Coordinates of C-alpha atoms in Angstrom, one line a residue:
M1 CA 154.9 89.0 166.5
S2 CA 154.5 92.3 164.8
L3 CA 154.4 93.0 161.1
S4 CA 157.0 95.1 159.7
P5 CA 156.1 98.0 157.4
L6 CA 157.8 96.2 154.6
R7 CA 155.6 93.2 155.0
L8 CA 152.5 95.3 155.5
A9 CA 153.1 97.3 152.3
P10 CA 152.1 94.5 149.8
F11 CA 148.9 94.0 151.7
V12 CA 148.1 97.7 151.7
L13 CA 149.0 97.9 148.0
L14 CA 146.8 94.8 147.2
F15 CA 143.9 96.3 149.2
A16 CA 144.3 99.7 147.3
L17 CA 144.4 97.9 144.0
L18 CA 141.2 95.9 144.8
L19 CA 139.5 99.1 146.0
W20 CA 140.5 100.9 142.8
V21 CA 139.2 98.0 140.6
A22 CA 135.9 97.9 142.5
F23 CA 135.5 101.7 142.2
D24 CA 136.3 101.5 138.4
R25 CA 133.7 98.7 137.9
V26 CA 131.0 100.7 139.8
T27 CA 131.8 103.8 137.7
D28 CA 131.5 101.8 134.5
Q29 CA 128.2 100.3 135.6
R30 CA 127.0 103.8 136.4
D31 CA 128.0 105.1 133.0
D32 CA 126.3 102.2 131.3
A33 CA 123.1 102.8 133.3
R34 CA 123.2 106.5 132.3
R35 CA 123.6 105.6 128.6
E36 CA 120.7 103.2 128.8
R37 CA 118.6 105.8 130.5
D38 CA 119.4 108.4 127.9
S39 CA 118.7 106.0 125.1
A40 CA 115.3 105.0 126.7
Q41 CA 114.4 108.7 127.1
W42 CA 115.3 109.4 123.5
E43 CA 113.2 106.5 122.4
V44 CA 110.2 107.6 124.6
N45 CA 110.4 111.1 123.1
G46 CA 110.4 109.6 119.6
L47 CA 107.4 107.4 120.4
R48 CA 105.5 110.4 121.9
E49 CA 106.2 112.5 118.8
A50 CA 105.1 109.6 116.6
A51 CA 101.9 109.2 118.7
R52 CA 101.2 112.9 118.5
I53 CA 101.7 113.0 114.7
T54 CA 99.5 109.9 114.3
G55 CA 96.8 111.4 116.4
E56 CA 96.8 114.6 114.3
M57 CA 96.7 112.5 111.1
L58 CA 93.8 110.5 112.4
A59 CA 91.9 113.7 113.5
E60 CA 92.5 115.2 110.0
R61 CA 91.3 112.0 108.3
D62 CA 88.2 112.0 110.4
A63 CA 87.5 115.7 109.7
I64 CA 87.9 115.0 105.9
D65 CA 85.6 112.1 106.1
Q66 CA 82.9 114.0 108.1
R67 CA 83.1 117.0 105.8
N68 CA 82.8 114.9 102.6
T69 CA 80.1 112.7 104.0
K70 CA 78.1 115.8 104.9
E71 CA 78.5 117.2 101.4
L72 CA 77.5 113.9 99.9
N73 CA 74.4 113.6 102.1
D74 CA 73.5 117.2 101.1
A75 CA 73.8 116.4 97.4
L76 CA 71.9 113.2 97.7
T77 CA 69.1 115.0 99.7
E78 CA 68.9 117.6 97.0
N79 CA 68.7 114.9 94.3
K80 CA 65.8 113.2 96.2
R81 CA 64.0 116.6 96.5
L82 CA 64.4 117.2 92.7
R83 CA 63.3 113.6 92.0
R84 CA 60.1 114.1 94.1
A85 CA 59.4 117.5 92.5
V86 CA 59.7 116.0 89.0
G87 CA 57.8 112.9 90.0
N88 CA 54.8 114.7 91.5
G89 CA 54.7 117.4 88.8
T90 CA 55.7 120.4 90.8
G91 CA 59.0 120.6 88.9
R92 CA 60.1 119.8 85.5
L93 CA 63.3 118.4 84.1
Y94 CA 64.4 120.3 81.1
V95 CA 67.1 119.4 78.6
R96 CA 69.3 122.1 77.3
A97 CA 69.3 121.7 73.6
N98 CA 69.9 123.9 70.6
C99 CA 67.9 123.5 67.4
P100 CA 69.7 124.4 64.2
A101 CA 68.5 127.6 62.4
A102 CA 65.9 127.2 59.8
G103 CA 68.2 127.8 56.9
S104 CA 70.8 125.2 58.0
V105 CA 68.6 122.2 57.7
P106 CA 68.3 121.0 54.1
A107 CA 64.6 120.8 53.2
T108 CA 63.7 117.6 51.4
T109 CA 60.5 117.2 49.5
G110 CA 57.7 115.7 51.5
T111 CA 59.1 116.6 54.9
A112 CA 56.8 118.4 57.1
R113 CA 58.1 120.9 59.5
V114 CA 57.0 121.0 63.1
A115 CA 56.6 124.3 64.9
D116 CA 58.7 125.0 67.9
A117 CA 56.7 123.6 70.7
G118 CA 58.9 125.0 73.6
R119 CA 61.6 123.5 75.7
A120 CA 62.8 119.9 75.2
E121 CA 62.2 117.6 78.1
L122 CA 63.4 114.1 79.0
A123 CA 61.0 111.2 78.4
A124 CA 59.4 109.9 81.5
D125 CA 61.3 106.6 81.4
A126 CA 64.6 108.4 81.2
R127 CA 64.1 110.6 84.2
P128 CA 65.0 108.0 86.9
D129 CA 68.2 107.3 85.0
Y130 CA 69.1 111.0 85.1
F131 CA 68.7 111.1 88.9
T132 CA 70.6 107.9 89.3
L133 CA 73.5 109.4 87.3
R134 CA 73.3 112.6 89.4
D135 CA 73.6 110.4 92.6
Q136 CA 76.5 108.5 91.2
L137 CA 78.2 111.7 90.0
A138 CA 77.9 113.2 93.5
L139 CA 79.3 110.1 95.1
S140 CA 82.2 109.9 92.7
R141 CA 82.9 113.6 93.2
Q142 CA 83.0 113.3 96.9
M143 CA 85.2 110.2 96.8
I144 CA 87.7 111.9 94.5
L145 CA 87.7 115.1 96.6
G146 CA 88.1 113.1 99.8
L147 CA 91.0 111.1 98.4
Q148 CA 92.7 114.2 97.2
Q149 CA 92.3 115.9 100.6
Y150 CA 93.6 112.7 102.3
V151 CA 96.7 112.6 100.1
R152 CA 97.4 116.3 100.6
G153 CA 96.7 116.4 104.3
V154 CA 97.5 113.0 105.7
C155 CA 99.7 111.0 103.4
R156 CA 102.2 113.8 102.7
R157 CA 102.7 114.2 106.5
S158 CA 103.4 110.6 107.3
P159 CA 106.9 109.7 108.2
A160 CA 107.0 106.9 105.7
H161 CA 106.3 109.4 102.9
Q162 CA 109.1 111.8 104.1
D163 CA 111.7 109.0 103.9
T164 CA 110.6 107.8 100.5
T165 CA 112.4 109.3 97.6
F166 CA 111.6 108.4 94.0
S167 CA 114.9 109.7 92.6
N168 CA 116.5 106.2 92.7
L169 CA 113.8 104.4 90.8
N170 CA 115.6 104.5 87.5
K171 CA 119.1 103.7 89.0
R172 CA 120.4 100.3 88.5
T173 CA 122.4 98.6 91.2
T174 CA 124.9 96.0 90.2
P175 CA 125.3 93.1 92.6

């Protein structure tokens, strides 16, 4: 019993069709795997870039913090030195003041005039308050400078800031 070519043809055709379907399926799987690989590589590159930018921003933030902390410590050290000098008498705390000219003050009867005794100076009980104010001023100044530098150097570089636009704040959306 031999098979005639006419009876063998449908089997060969069926086998070729199955082979073609299997090959097509493998090709589709390969293409899907390549797309997933490319997508994963694109995502990895994006994450690396985000990590690099974040690292730079953190380094800049730390540099700003160190610089302003050093400047603040220097100012506070100078204030302590001045406070000690005024406290032990090696330095004096003068007040810049102007006295009106002699002709501009109305003279009333019975008022005695005092001769110019020299420079005006803060009272002893007001001196600590002066140095406390200097310390607070130095602290406030460094905080403001640090925040300004942080906004200029770090916040403006962040991806969230680049995507934010304020042009649509006044627009009304209708539901």
